Amino acid sequence: MTETGGATPARRRRQEPLIPDGPVRASANVCQAAGCLSMQSDAVFDSLCERVAASGLTDVAVRRVGCLGLCAAGPLVAVPERERLFDHVTAGDDASLDAVVTSLSGGEGGRPIASDPFFSHQVKVVLEHCGRIDPERVEDYVAEGGYEALTKVVTTMTPAEVLAEVTHSGLRGRGGGGYPTGLKWTTVAKAESADGKYVVCNGDEGDPGAFMDRSVLESSPQQVLEGMAIAGYAVGAAHGYVYVRAEYPLAVKRLTTAIRQAERAGLLGQRIADSSFSFEVQLRIGAGAFVCGEETALIASIEGGRGTPRPRPPYPAASGLWGKPTLINNVETFSSIAAIINRGAAWYQAIGTGRSRGTKVFALAGSVVNTGLIEVPLGLTLREIVFDIGGGLPGGGRFKAVQTGGPSGGCMPEELLDMQVSYESLAEAGSIMGSGGMIVMDQGTCMVDVAKFFMDFCREESCGKCVPCRVGTTQMHGLLDRITRGLASREDLAELEDLAAMVRETSLCGLGQGAPNPVFSTLRYFRDEYLAHIDDRVCPAGVCKIEPVEAGARVAEGVR
Amino acid sequence: MTMAPVEAPPSPPREDKRWRQVDVKIRRLGARPDGLIEVLHTVQEVFGFLDDDALGYVSEALGVPPSRVLGVATFYSHFVRKPQGLHTCVVCMGTACYINGASAIFERLHGTLGIDAGGTTPDGRVSLLRARCLGACSMAPAVVVDDEVHGRMSPDGVEQMLEAL
C-alpha cells in the first residue's frame, strides 16, 4: 500500500474509478467484497488504475465491484467483455496486473468464465448484479436496470397484482424457513392497521459458515432496498428497517451509502416515481446475538430491548414491530423480487424443482477447492454442487459429509450426494435448507466433535428465556463432551437422544427447536462414530482427545 | 456486574468532549427509548467500552430504566463492560474455521498470552476474543487483528503478527 508524502501520515484520497466518457471497450472489475479486500484488493484497484492510465488506453474502465464468487482464488478481477476472470491478482505482482491490462487491450489470457464449471452450473438471479456494479454507486445499479421494477410497480400495477405475481413465482423464504413469500405478503396486506405497517429486512445472518447475505449487502445493496420498497407498496407499508449484524461493518457502510444515495436520487423517500407511494428505510445494527435472527427476537431488538423471542401467534404479520402488522423477509428473499417483477412469475417459476422454485445462494466453505459464493437452481444435486462447482476436496481429501443449515441443520453423508437440493429433500434427510451455508467435511473431521461444536454454539447463544433450550443445550453439550473424551456409556447416549427429542418438542423458538438437529443427523448417518467413542474409546477421525482410562469416571461407574 | 445507583446521575464526565458525539447520536434518534442499542454502539465506539457512568447517562437521556439499559448492555455479546487492550485479536470459531484448525490457533494464543477469551494481557497490550462467525468462511481459518481480517491463518502466523504489532 502506498502512502502519500508529507510529515504526517495523511489519509490517502480514495482513488475514483476510471470510467471513460465515451463507449467502453472493456472493463476491469476489481472485487471489493470482504474476502478479496482482506487480501488487499483495494491496492490492486489502485495499481490497475495507475497502469491503465499509464498505458494510454482511453476507452477502458476500472471499477470497484462486489463479490465475484470464487473467493478461494482472490483477489479477483473480471473483464466481462472478454468473459475472463483473473485470479490471485496482487499489487506486488506485475505479471498478474499486466495480464489484466493485456486483456483490456484485446489480448489473450485469464480463465474463461463461460466454460469454467464453477460458473457454468450457476444461474444468477439474486447475484445478477454482484460483481458487475459498484455497490457504492447507485447510478451503476440504475444503468443495469435497477429500480425499473419499483417504477413499474408503483406506476402500472396495483398492490393486488404485485401480490399475485410474487405468489405465482413460488418464491419461498430464503432465510431458511421456506414459508411461501406470496402468502406472507398477502397476510400482511390484509391485516388492518390504522397507524401503519412495517417492512423489515432480516440481515442478521448468524449461522456459522454462512456469508450469503453479507456478500449480497456488500455487493448489491440497492437490490435489497428495491425489493423492500416493492414489498412496502404491496403490503401497504411506508416504513422499512434493515437489521444487519454488527459483525459486518462493510455491509453496514455500503448499505448506509446506498440508502443515502437512493434517497437523493428520489428512488426512496417521498412520492417515488411521482406516484403517491412513499417509502423510507432505516438501518439498525445488531450487537452480537444469534437469536436475533428469529423474527420476534429481531423485533424486540429493533425496539431497543434484549433480543428474546416471544411465543407465536400472534405472528408478526398480525402484530410485529410496535404491535403493528410487520412483514419480515430475509436479504436474499428481497433480492429476488425485482427480477420476478421484471421477468415475470412464470419465468421464475420455471426454475427449480417440485415445490422449491427458483434459485438459492449458497456459501461453499470447508474442505472444498472452490470456496466462495454460488447461486444455483434448486434441484441440483449435492454432488454437482460439491464436486462440479466446488471442484471437490483439496489435496485428494476424501469426502465425508456436507453440513447445511447451520446449528439447526444436519450433516449429509456420501450416500446422499445424489440427492436433489430442495426444502423437502433436505428436511426429509434430517437437515434444513437453512440460510445457505454449505460446509464440506473430509475424513479428518469427527462427526461427534461437529455435533459438540454446534451444541456449544447453541448453548452459548441460547437467550435463556425458556428452560428446554437454556438447560437442555447445556446438558446435551455435557453428554457430547463426555462422549468425545471417551468417558460416556451407552446410557449416556440414550439420555442424549431422549433429551434431544424433548428439547426439539418443547423449546420456544427455532434456536432451541433446531438445536438437536446436528445430533440427530450425525446419529442417523454416523452412529458408528459415536459407538467407537463409547465402546472402543477411539476417535476414528483422530480429532478427539480420549482421556486415559485411569482418569475416566466410566470405570468407577461400572458401566458396560 | 453491578451498576452504581443512579441517585445523582446527570453529570458523568461531561467535560470530556467525546460525550458530544454521543449527544449528537441521541439527538439524531430523537432521544427515543428504542434508540438504546444504537446509542450504546456509539458510546462503545467513542469510549471503547460501557462503564456504569455511561450506562447511567444513557438511561437518563433516553428515559429508559437503568435495569433495562444494563439488561441490554449485558445481553449482547458485542458490548463490553471493561476497557479493552491496545490491540484486539479476534479468533473466528465459525464452522469452517473450526474444522480448519481455529481451536489450535486459539489454544496457542491462550497459552502465549496467558489469557482467556474476553481477557486482556496484564500490560493492557492485547485483548483476546472469540467470534461466532465473521462470515469470512472462504478464508478459513480467519483472525481479525485490529479490525483487519486475515485469512488462512496458522498458530505461528498469528503469533508472529501479534509480536509485530
mmCIF file with all atom_site columns, C-alpha atoms in Angstrom, chain A residues 9 83 156 237 298 335 343 362 378 393 426 474 548 553:
data_model
loop_
_atom_site.group_PDB
_atom_site.id
_atom_site.type_symbol
_atom_site.label_atom_id
_atom_site.label_alt_id
_atom_site.label_comp_id
_atom_site.label_asym_id
_atom_site.label_entity_id
_atom_site.label_seq_id
_atom_site.pdbx_PDB_ins_code
_atom_site.Cartn_x
_atom_site.Cartn_y
_atom_site.Cartn_z
_atom_site.occupancy
_atom_site.B_iso_or_equiv
_atom_site.pdbx_formal_charge
_atom_site.auth_seq_id
_atom_site.auth_comp_id
_atom_site.auth_asym_id
_atom_site.auth_atom_id
_atom_site.pdbx_PDB_model_num
ATOM 1  C CA . PRO A 1 9   ? 0.517   10.059  7.594   1.00 0.00 ? 9   PRO A CA 1
ATOM 2  C CA . GLU A 1 83  ? -15.655 -13.201 -20.298 1.00 0.00 ? 83  GLU A CA 1
ATOM 3  C CA . THR A 1 156 ? -48.578 0.470   -13.529 1.00 0.00 ? 156 THR A CA 1
ATOM 4  C CA . ALA A 1 237 ? -46.211 -0.049  4.467   1.00 0.00 ? 237 ALA A CA 1
ATOM 5  C CA . LEU A 1 298 ? -35.301 -9.362  15.947  1.00 0.00 ? 298 LEU A CA 1
ATOM 6  C CA . SER A 1 335 ? -33.145 -9.531  -3.530  1.00 0.00 ? 335 SER A CA 1
ATOM 7  C CA . ARG A 1 343 ? -39.154 -11.012 -15.919 1.00 0.00 ? 343 ARG A CA 1
ATOM 8  C CA . PHE A 1 362 ? -25.052 -20.979 -1.093  1.00 0.00 ? 362 PHE A CA 1
ATOM 9  C CA . LEU A 1 378 ? -32.994 -25.571 -6.766  1.00 0.00 ? 378 LEU A CA 1
ATOM 10 C CA . LEU A 1 393 ? -11.906 -31.690 -1.974  1.00 0.00 ? 393 LEU A CA 1
ATOM 11 C CA . LEU A 1 426 ? -33.208 -31.675 2.944   1.00 0.00 ? 426 LEU A CA 1
ATOM 12 C CA . THR A 1 474 ? -26.052 -27.307 28.299  1.00 0.00 ? 474 THR A CA 1
ATOM 13 C CA . PRO A 1 548 ? -6.589  -42.196 29.788  1.00 0.00 ? 548 PRO A CA 1
ATOM 14 C CA . ALA A 1 553 ? -15.087 -41.912 35.589  1.00 0.00 ? 553 ALA A CA 1
#
